[in-house]
Short mmCIF file of C-alpha atoms in Angstrom, two decimals:
data_model
loop_
_atom_site.label_atom_id
_atom_site.label_comp_id
_atom_site.label_asym_id
_atom_site.label_seq_id
_atom_site.Cartn_x
_atom_site.Cartn_y
_atom_site.Cartn_z
CA UNK A 1 0.06 0.03 0.00
CA UNK A 2 2.73 2.34 1.01
CA UNK A 3 4.82 1.30 -2.05
CA UNK A 4 1.88 1.98 -4.35
CA UNK A 5 1.37 5.35 -2.76
CA UNK A 6 5.03 6.17 -3.12
CA UNK A 7 5.04 5.12 -6.78
CA UNK A 8 1.98 7.26 -7.45
CA UNK A 9 3.61 10.22 -5.83
CA UNK A 10 6.81 9.82 -7.88
CA UNK A 11 4.74 9.51 -11.06
CA UNK A 12 2.70 12.58 -10.18
CA UNK A 13 5.83 14.48 -9.40
CA UNK A 14 7.37 13.46 -12.73
CA UNK A 15 4.21 14.57 -14.64
CA UNK A 16 4.18 17.91 -12.76
CA UNK A 17 7.86 18.44 -13.53
CA UNK A 18 7.27 17.60 -17.23
CA UNK A 19 4.23 19.97 -17.32
CA UNK A 20 6.28 22.88 -15.92
CA UNK A 21 9.05 22.10 -18.40
CA UNK A 22 6.59 22.27 -21.33
CA UNK A 23 5.06 25.53 -19.98
CA UNK A 24 8.57 26.99 -19.86
CA UNK A 25 9.27 26.00 -23.44
CA UNK A 26 6.00 27.44 -24.67
CA UNK A 27 6.56 30.71 -22.75
CA UNK A 28 10.04 30.91 -24.19
CA UNK A 29 8.75 30.34 -27.73
CA UNK A 30 5.99 32.92 -27.21
CA UNK A 31 8.50 35.41 -25.76
CA UNK A 32 10.77 34.98 -28.76
CA UNK A 33 7.81 35.38 -31.09
CA UNK A 34 6.65 38.46 -29.25
CA UNK A 35 10.18 39.88 -29.21
CA UNK A 36 10.48 39.32 -32.96
CA UNK A 37 7.07 40.86 -33.47
CA UNK A 38 8.00 43.89 -31.42
CA UNK A 39 11.29 44.20 -33.31
CA UNK A 40 9.40 43.98 -36.66
CA UNK A 41 6.83 46.57 -35.46
CA UNK A 42 9.54 48.85 -34.21
CA UNK A 43 11.42 48.49 -37.47
CA UNK A 44 8.32 49.27 -39.45
CA UNK A 45 7.55 52.28 -37.25
CA UNK A 46 11.12 53.60 -37.63
CA UNK A 47 10.83 53.11 -41.40
CA UNK A 48 7.50 54.85 -41.47
CA UNK A 49 8.70 57.75 -39.27
CA UNK A 50 11.86 58.05 -41.41
CA UNK A 51 9.72 58.37 -44.49
CA UNK A 52 7.54 61.04 -42.84
CA UNK A 53 10.61 62.89 -41.55
CA UNK A 54 12.22 62.87 -45.01
CA UNK A 55 8.99 64.14 -46.56
CA UNK A 56 8.70 66.85 -43.90
CA UNK A 57 12.29 67.89 -44.33
CA UNK A 58 11.97 67.89 -48.12
CA UNK A 59 9.87 71.02 -48.14
CA UNK A 60 10.13 71.27 -51.93
CA UNK A 61 8.22 68.02 -52.31
CA UNK A 62 4.77 69.14 -53.62
CA UNK A 63 3.15 66.07 -51.92
CA UNK A 64 4.57 66.94 -48.52
CA UNK A 65 1.97 69.58 -47.84
CA UNK A 66 -0.83 69.03 -50.37
CA UNK A 67 -3.08 71.54 -48.61
CA UNK A 68 -0.68 74.32 -49.40
CA UNK A 69 -1.08 74.22 -53.17
CA UNK A 70 0.60 72.77 -56.21
CA UNK A 71 4.01 74.32 -55.92
CA UNK A 72 4.84 73.17 -52.32
CA UNK A 73 7.83 74.56 -50.53
CA UNK A 74 8.26 76.89 -47.61
CA UNK A 75 7.02 79.95 -49.46
CA UNK A 76 3.93 78.24 -50.86
CA UNK A 77 3.13 76.90 -47.38
CA UNK A 78 3.40 80.36 -45.83
CA UNK A 79 1.44 82.06 -48.60
CA UNK A 80 -1.35 79.44 -48.60
CA UNK A 81 -1.65 79.59 -44.75
CA UNK A 82 -1.81 83.42 -44.87
CA UNK A 83 -4.29 83.34 -47.76
CA UNK A 84 -6.54 80.88 -45.89
CA UNK A 85 -6.57 82.93 -42.64
CA UNK A 86 -6.58 86.42 -44.08
CA UNK A 87 -8.75 86.21 -47.17
CA UNK A 88 -11.99 88.09 -47.30
CA UNK A 89 -15.02 86.62 -48.99
CA UNK A 90 -15.53 83.19 -50.45
CA UNK A 91 -16.58 81.67 -53.72
CA UNK A 92 -16.15 83.69 -56.90
CA UNK A 93 -14.51 86.82 -55.47
CA UNK A 94 -11.93 86.43 -52.68
CA UNK A 95 -10.07 89.44 -51.46
CA UNK A 96 -6.63 89.20 -49.71
CA UNK A 97 -5.53 91.77 -47.18
CA UNK A 98 -2.09 92.16 -48.75
CA UNK A 99 -3.64 93.24 -52.02
CA UNK A 100 -6.05 95.67 -50.26
CA UNK A 101 -3.24 97.29 -48.28
CA UNK A 102 -1.06 97.45 -51.38
CA UNK A 103 -3.88 99.20 -53.27
CA UNK A 104 -4.27 101.79 -50.50
CA UNK A 105 -0.61 102.60 -50.51
CA UNK A 106 -0.51 102.88 -54.24
CA UNK A 107 -3.42 105.31 -54.33
CA UNK A 108 -1.95 107.56 -51.63
CA UNK A 109 1.48 107.76 -53.39
CA UNK A 110 -0.06 108.56 -56.75
CA UNK A 111 -2.35 111.28 -55.42
CA UNK A 112 0.42 112.97 -53.48
CA UNK A 113 2.65 113.19 -56.59
CA UNK A 114 0.22 113.70 -59.45
CA UNK A 115 -2.84 115.51 -58.13
CA UNK A 116 -1.86 118.87 -59.76
CA UNK A 117 -1.99 117.29 -63.19
CA UNK A 118 -5.45 115.91 -62.43
CA UNK A 119 -6.55 119.42 -61.51
CA UNK A 120 -5.31 120.82 -64.83
CA UNK A 121 -6.92 117.95 -66.77
CA UNK A 122 -10.30 118.61 -65.23
CA UNK A 123 -10.13 122.38 -65.96
CA UNK A 124 -9.06 121.79 -69.56
CA UNK A 125 -11.79 119.14 -70.11
CA UNK A 126 -14.61 121.29 -68.80
CA UNK A 127 -13.69 124.54 -70.64
CA UNK A 128 -13.17 126.64 -67.49
CA UNK A 129 -9.51 127.04 -68.32
CA UNK A 130 -7.96 130.43 -69.15
CA UNK A 131 -8.52 132.00 -72.56
CA UNK A 132 -4.84 131.48 -73.40
CA UNK A 133 -5.14 127.77 -72.73
CA UNK A 134 -8.40 127.52 -74.77
CA UNK A 135 -6.68 129.14 -77.73
CA UNK A 136 -3.58 126.98 -77.54
CA UNK A 137 -2.57 125.18 -80.68
CA UNK A 138 -1.91 121.83 -79.08
CA UNK A 139 -2.59 119.97 -75.77
CA UNK A 140 0.96 120.45 -74.45
CA UNK A 141 0.79 124.21 -74.87
CA UNK A 142 -2.71 124.30 -73.35
CA UNK A 143 -1.39 122.42 -70.31
CA UNK A 144 1.52 124.78 -69.77
CA UNK A 145 -0.66 127.88 -70.21
CA UNK A 146 -3.29 126.57 -67.73
CA UNK A 147 -0.63 125.64 -65.16
CA UNK A 148 0.74 129.21 -65.30
CA UNK A 149 -2.76 130.69 -65.01
CA UNK A 150 -3.72 128.67 -61.94
CA UNK A 151 -0.36 129.29 -60.22
CA UNK A 152 -0.65 133.05 -60.88
CA UNK A 153 -4.16 133.34 -59.46
CA UNK A 154 -4.18 130.80 -56.59
CA UNK A 155 -0.57 129.70 -56.14
CA UNK A 156 0.31 126.10 -55.44
CA UNK A 157 -2.86 125.71 -53.38
CA UNK A 158 -4.85 126.01 -56.59
CA UNK A 159 -3.15 122.95 -58.03
CA UNK A 160 -4.17 120.89 -54.97
CA UNK A 161 -7.89 121.69 -55.00
CA UNK A 162 -9.79 118.64 -53.77
CA UNK A 163 -6.70 116.89 -52.46
CA UNK A 164 -8.04 116.54 -48.92
CA UNK A 165 -10.99 114.60 -50.22
CA UNK A 166 -8.60 112.33 -52.13
CA UNK A 167 -6.82 111.45 -49.00
CA UNK A 168 -10.04 110.24 -47.38
CA UNK A 169 -11.58 108.41 -50.33
CA UNK A 170 -8.94 107.47 -52.81
CA UNK A 171 -7.14 104.97 -50.57
CA UNK A 172 -10.17 102.62 -50.00
CA UNK A 173 -11.24 103.02 -53.70
CA UNK A 174 -7.76 102.00 -54.86
CA UNK A 175 -7.76 99.12 -52.39
CA UNK A 176 -11.05 97.89 -53.84
CA UNK A 177 -9.76 98.42 -57.40
CA UNK A 178 -6.59 96.35 -57.12
CA UNK A 179 -8.16 93.80 -54.78
CA UNK A 180 -11.02 93.26 -57.30
CA UNK A 181 -8.57 92.86 -60.17
CA UNK A 182 -6.55 90.18 -58.38
CA UNK A 183 -9.68 88.44 -57.10
CA UNK A 184 -11.13 88.35 -60.65
CA UNK A 185 -7.86 87.00 -62.02
CA UNK A 186 -8.02 84.17 -59.49
CA UNK A 187 -11.67 83.43 -60.28
CA UNK A 188 -10.83 83.23 -64.05
CA UNK A 189 -7.63 81.28 -63.49
CA UNK A 190 -9.14 77.79 -63.92
CA UNK A 191 -11.21 78.71 -67.02
CA UNK A 192 -10.28 78.24 -70.64
CA UNK A 193 -10.13 82.02 -71.19
CA UNK A 194 -6.79 83.03 -72.75
CA UNK A 195 -4.42 85.06 -70.56
CA UNK A 196 -5.00 88.37 -72.43
CA UNK A 197 -8.77 87.88 -72.30
CA UNK A 198 -8.67 87.02 -68.62
CA UNK A 199 -6.68 90.20 -67.79
CA UNK A 200 -9.06 92.26 -69.94
CA UNK A 201 -12.12 90.87 -68.13
CA UNK A 202 -10.47 91.20 -64.73
CA UNK A 203 -9.65 94.88 -65.34
CA UNK A 204 -13.16 95.60 -66.47
CA UNK A 205 -14.68 93.88 -63.41
CA UNK A 206 -12.31 95.75 -61.11
CA UNK A 207 -13.51 99.03 -62.56
CA UNK A 208 -17.16 98.13 -62.22
CA UNK A 209 -16.70 97.35 -58.53
CA UNK A 210 -14.33 100.25 -57.62
CA UNK A 211 -16.38 102.84 -59.45
CA UNK A 212 -19.05 102.49 -56.71
CA UNK A 213 -16.58 104.43 -54.54
CA UNK A 214 -14.72 106.33 -57.21
CA UNK A 215 -17.79 107.99 -58.75
CA UNK A 216 -18.79 110.06 -55.69
CA UNK A 217 -15.15 110.97 -55.19
CA UNK A 218 -14.79 112.13 -58.81
CA UNK A 219 -18.09 114.06 -58.64
CA UNK A 220 -17.00 116.07 -55.54
CA UNK A 221 -13.33 116.37 -56.39
CA UNK A 222 -13.89 117.70 -59.95
CA UNK A 223 -16.47 120.22 -58.75
CA UNK A 224 -13.87 121.50 -56.36
CA UNK A 225 -11.20 121.51 -59.01
CA UNK A 226 -13.17 123.62 -61.53
CA UNK A 227 -15.26 125.65 -59.08
CA UNK A 228 -14.50 128.83 -57.11
CA UNK A 229 -11.43 128.72 -54.92
CA UNK A 230 -13.48 128.83 -51.69
CA UNK A 231 -15.67 125.87 -52.69
CA UNK A 232 -15.17 123.15 -50.03
CA UNK A 233 -16.31 119.58 -49.66
CA UNK A 234 -19.62 120.48 -48.00
CA UNK A 235 -20.39 123.06 -50.70
CA UNK A 236 -19.56 120.56 -53.42
CA UNK A 237 -21.74 117.94 -51.78
CA UNK A 238 -24.73 120.30 -51.53
CA UNK A 239 -24.34 121.21 -55.20
CA UNK A 240 -24.19 117.56 -56.26
CA UNK A 241 -27.12 116.54 -54.08
CA UNK A 242 -29.59 119.18 -55.34
CA UNK A 243 -31.31 116.32 -57.17
CA UNK A 244 -30.94 113.96 -54.23
CA UNK A 245 -28.15 111.73 -52.98
CA UNK A 246 -28.20 109.98 -56.34
CA UNK A 247 -26.40 113.10 -57.61
CA UNK A 248 -23.22 111.77 -56.07
CA UNK A 249 -23.33 108.91 -58.48
CA UNK A 250 -24.05 111.05 -61.49
CA UNK A 251 -22.04 109.79 -64.43
CA UNK A 252 -21.48 106.35 -62.97
CA UNK A 253 -22.28 104.68 -66.29
CA UNK A 254 -20.49 107.38 -68.24
CA UNK A 255 -17.53 106.78 -65.99
CA UNK A 256 -17.68 103.05 -66.71
CA UNK A 257 -17.78 103.83 -70.43
CA UNK A 258 -14.47 105.67 -69.93
CA UNK A 259 -12.64 103.87 -67.22
CA UNK A 260 -13.98 100.38 -68.01
CA UNK A 261 -12.15 100.24 -71.39
CA UNK A 262 -9.22 102.07 -69.84
CA UNK A 263 -8.73 99.51 -67.04
CA UNK A 264 -9.45 96.56 -69.30
CA UNK A 265 -6.97 97.66 -71.96
CA UNK A 266 -4.44 98.83 -69.38
CA UNK A 267 -4.25 95.52 -67.45
CA UNK A 268 -4.29 93.49 -70.63
CA UNK A 269 -1.35 95.49 -72.07
CA UNK A 270 0.45 95.61 -68.75
CA UNK A 271 0.32 91.85 -68.14
CA UNK A 272 1.17 91.24 -71.81
CA UNK A 273 4.32 93.45 -71.48
CA UNK A 274 5.24 91.72 -68.28
CA UNK A 275 4.99 88.31 -70.00
CA UNK A 276 7.08 89.61 -72.90
CA UNK A 277 9.74 90.68 -70.38
CA UNK A 278 9.63 87.33 -68.67
CA UNK A 279 7.60 88.11 -65.57
CA UNK A 280 3.90 87.38 -65.57
CA UNK A 281 1.21 84.72 -66.13
CA UNK A 282 2.42 82.49 -63.34
CA UNK A 283 5.36 84.50 -62.04
CA UNK A 284 4.76 85.57 -58.53
CA UNK A 285 6.93 88.66 -58.50
CA UNK A 286 7.77 91.49 -60.81
CA UNK A 287 10.74 93.74 -60.19
CA UNK A 288 10.58 97.50 -60.51
CA UNK A 289 12.58 97.21 -63.69
CA UNK A 290 9.68 95.26 -65.22
CA UNK A 291 6.70 97.01 -63.48
CA UNK A 292 7.74 100.58 -64.32
CA UNK A 293 8.23 100.30 -68.10
CA UNK A 294 5.19 97.97 -68.42
CA UNK A 295 3.05 100.40 -66.42
CA UNK A 296 4.36 103.41 -68.39
CA UNK A 297 3.61 101.84 -71.78
CA UNK A 298 0.21 100.46 -70.91
CA UNK A 299 -0.86 103.62 -69.07
CA UNK A 300 0.10 105.94 -71.94
CA UNK A 301 -1.69 103.87 -74.56
CA UNK A 302 -4.87 103.49 -72.46
CA UNK A 303 -4.92 107.20 -71.57
CA UNK A 304 -4.72 108.34 -75.16
CA UNK A 305 -7.33 105.88 -76.39
CA UNK A 306 -9.96 107.08 -73.89
CA UNK A 307 -9.35 110.86 -73.80
CA UNK A 308 -12.42 111.96 -75.86
CA UNK A 309 -14.61 109.78 -73.65
CA UNK A 310 -13.07 111.32 -70.50
CA UNK A 311 -13.73 114.85 -71.74
CA UNK A 312 -17.43 114.07 -72.14
CA UNK A 313 -17.61 112.23 -68.79
CA UNK A 314 -15.96 115.07 -66.87
CA UNK A 315 -18.47 117.61 -68.23
CA UNK A 316 -21.39 115.38 -67.23
CA UNK A 317 -20.05 114.98 -63.68
CA UNK A 318 -19.45 118.64 -63.00
CA UNK A 319 -22.87 119.64 -64.43
CA UNK A 320 -21.50 121.51 -67.40
CA UNK A 321 -24.09 119.97 -69.76
CA UNK A 322 -27.85 119.29 -69.49
CA UNK A 323 -28.74 116.20 -67.38
CA UNK A 324 -30.54 114.45 -70.20
CA UNK A 325 -27.40 114.20 -72.37
CA UNK A 326 -25.50 110.94 -72.47
CA UNK A 327 -21.82 110.38 -73.14
CA UNK A 328 -22.06 110.18 -76.95
CA UNK A 329 -24.42 113.14 -77.06
CA UNK A 330 -21.95 115.24 -75.10
CA UNK A 331 -19.12 114.23 -77.38
CA UNK A 332 -21.19 115.21 -80.43
CA UNK A 333 -22.18 118.46 -78.81
CA UNK A 334 -18.54 119.41 -78.02
CA UNK A 335 -17.42 118.43 -81.51
CA UNK A 336 -20.11 120.52 -83.18
CA UNK A 337 -19.86 123.63 -80.95
CA UNK A 338 -16.14 123.70 -80.12
CA UNK A 339 -14.36 121.47 -82.63
CA UNK A 340 -12.47 118.19 -82.33
CA UNK A 341 -9.54 119.86 -80.64
CA UNK A 342 -11.72 120.47 -77.53
CA UNK A 343 -12.14 116.71 -77.11
CA UNK A 344 -8.37 116.29 -77.11
CA UNK A 345 -7.37 119.49 -75.25
CA UNK A 346 -6.87 117.68 -72.00
CA UNK A 347 -5.04 114.77 -73.60
CA UNK A 348 -1.54 115.93 -72.56
CA UNK A 349 -2.58 116.56 -68.98
CA UNK A 350 -4.38 113.14 -68.90
CA UNK A 351 -1.50 111.30 -70.36
CA UNK A 352 1.05 113.00 -68.08
CA UNK A 353 -1.19 112.31 -65.14
CA UNK A 354 -2.05 108.67 -65.89
CA UNK A 355 1.20 107.44 -67.46
CA UNK A 356 3.48 107.89 -64.49
CA UNK A 357 0.45 107.32 -62.23
CA UNK A 358 -0.04 103.85 -63.63
CA UNK A 359 3.64 103.04 -63.31
CA UNK A 360 3.79 104.35 -59.70
CA UNK A 361 0.58 102.64 -58.55
CA UNK A 362 1.36 99.21 -59.98
CA UNK A 363 4.99 99.35 -58.74
CA UNK A 364 3.92 100.41 -55.24
CA UNK A 365 1.12 97.97 -55.15
CA UNK A 366 3.28 94.97 -56.10
CA UNK A 367 6.10 96.04 -53.75
CA UNK A 368 3.78 96.42 -50.73
CA UNK A 369 1.83 93.26 -51.55
CA UNK A 370 5.07 91.31 -51.87
CA UNK A 371 6.39 92.76 -48.61
CA UNK A 372 3.35 91.63 -46.65
CA UNK A 373 3.33 88.07 -48.04
#
């Protein structure tokens, strides 16, 4: 009995020992498998992280930051992030603050330098210029005679009539003008419209939007430029609003008939000249060496092409003709009563005002917009 019990105990002990031995082997195998699995996972993680790190470090890889646009890179990332956070409006027209600020700066610089030429243009267009200027043989002589006449009567102050109003209104109007042009360019960028057609349409749409601010400014400014020396902003506003507040927008469509073709042809020619000089239609920056000659050439051509229209528009806005006359009717009336030379009398002043003005504004706009990017 005792021997049987002892044998059973030995057998049980052997079985238990064998069982623990097998458990140890299984645990060892599982440990090795787990270790290999962990090593494999770690290796895969390192490989994956290395790939991510290389992609992050390769900032010129366009797939590294797909949300930042097609070009990739540090600059594209910064620009796209700024555009996303600081763009105004959505959908078809999107305004960016850099372009609005650049437009404001461009308008202020232009008005400070070239306002006297605008005064002389308005006086020559409306026929309130001196007798010497009216009898001048060509636009350049008329401009010089009128400048002498204004300076002799009112001094330098006479050449800056309406300038205070420009400081208040021209900056936001120019911001809207340049911002609308760039927004329209972006909206048309994915269409099949050719580059020249896109720039033409963008310039026209920019004028349509900005003229909502520019028309009241022109109405008041030009009344002050051609009126009595003591006529201020309030007096000009009262005169314009005799037919109601709508009087401030008198000549809006006449203005579009002048400035719409001007802006459309100007931007089409400007961008075309930039492309010819190797900066444009995809280039993000234009140097002053490119902006200035392109702005001068495009501004001079557009100013000359639209001078007769501007003569008629100015007479409408200052109330020098009956209210029921349209732009073409005024042009016909001036041609019949005063001759063709009257339609072109302000051409020299307009060209000298707009040609450097276009070069200055586009150069300042692009410099400021580039600085803020």
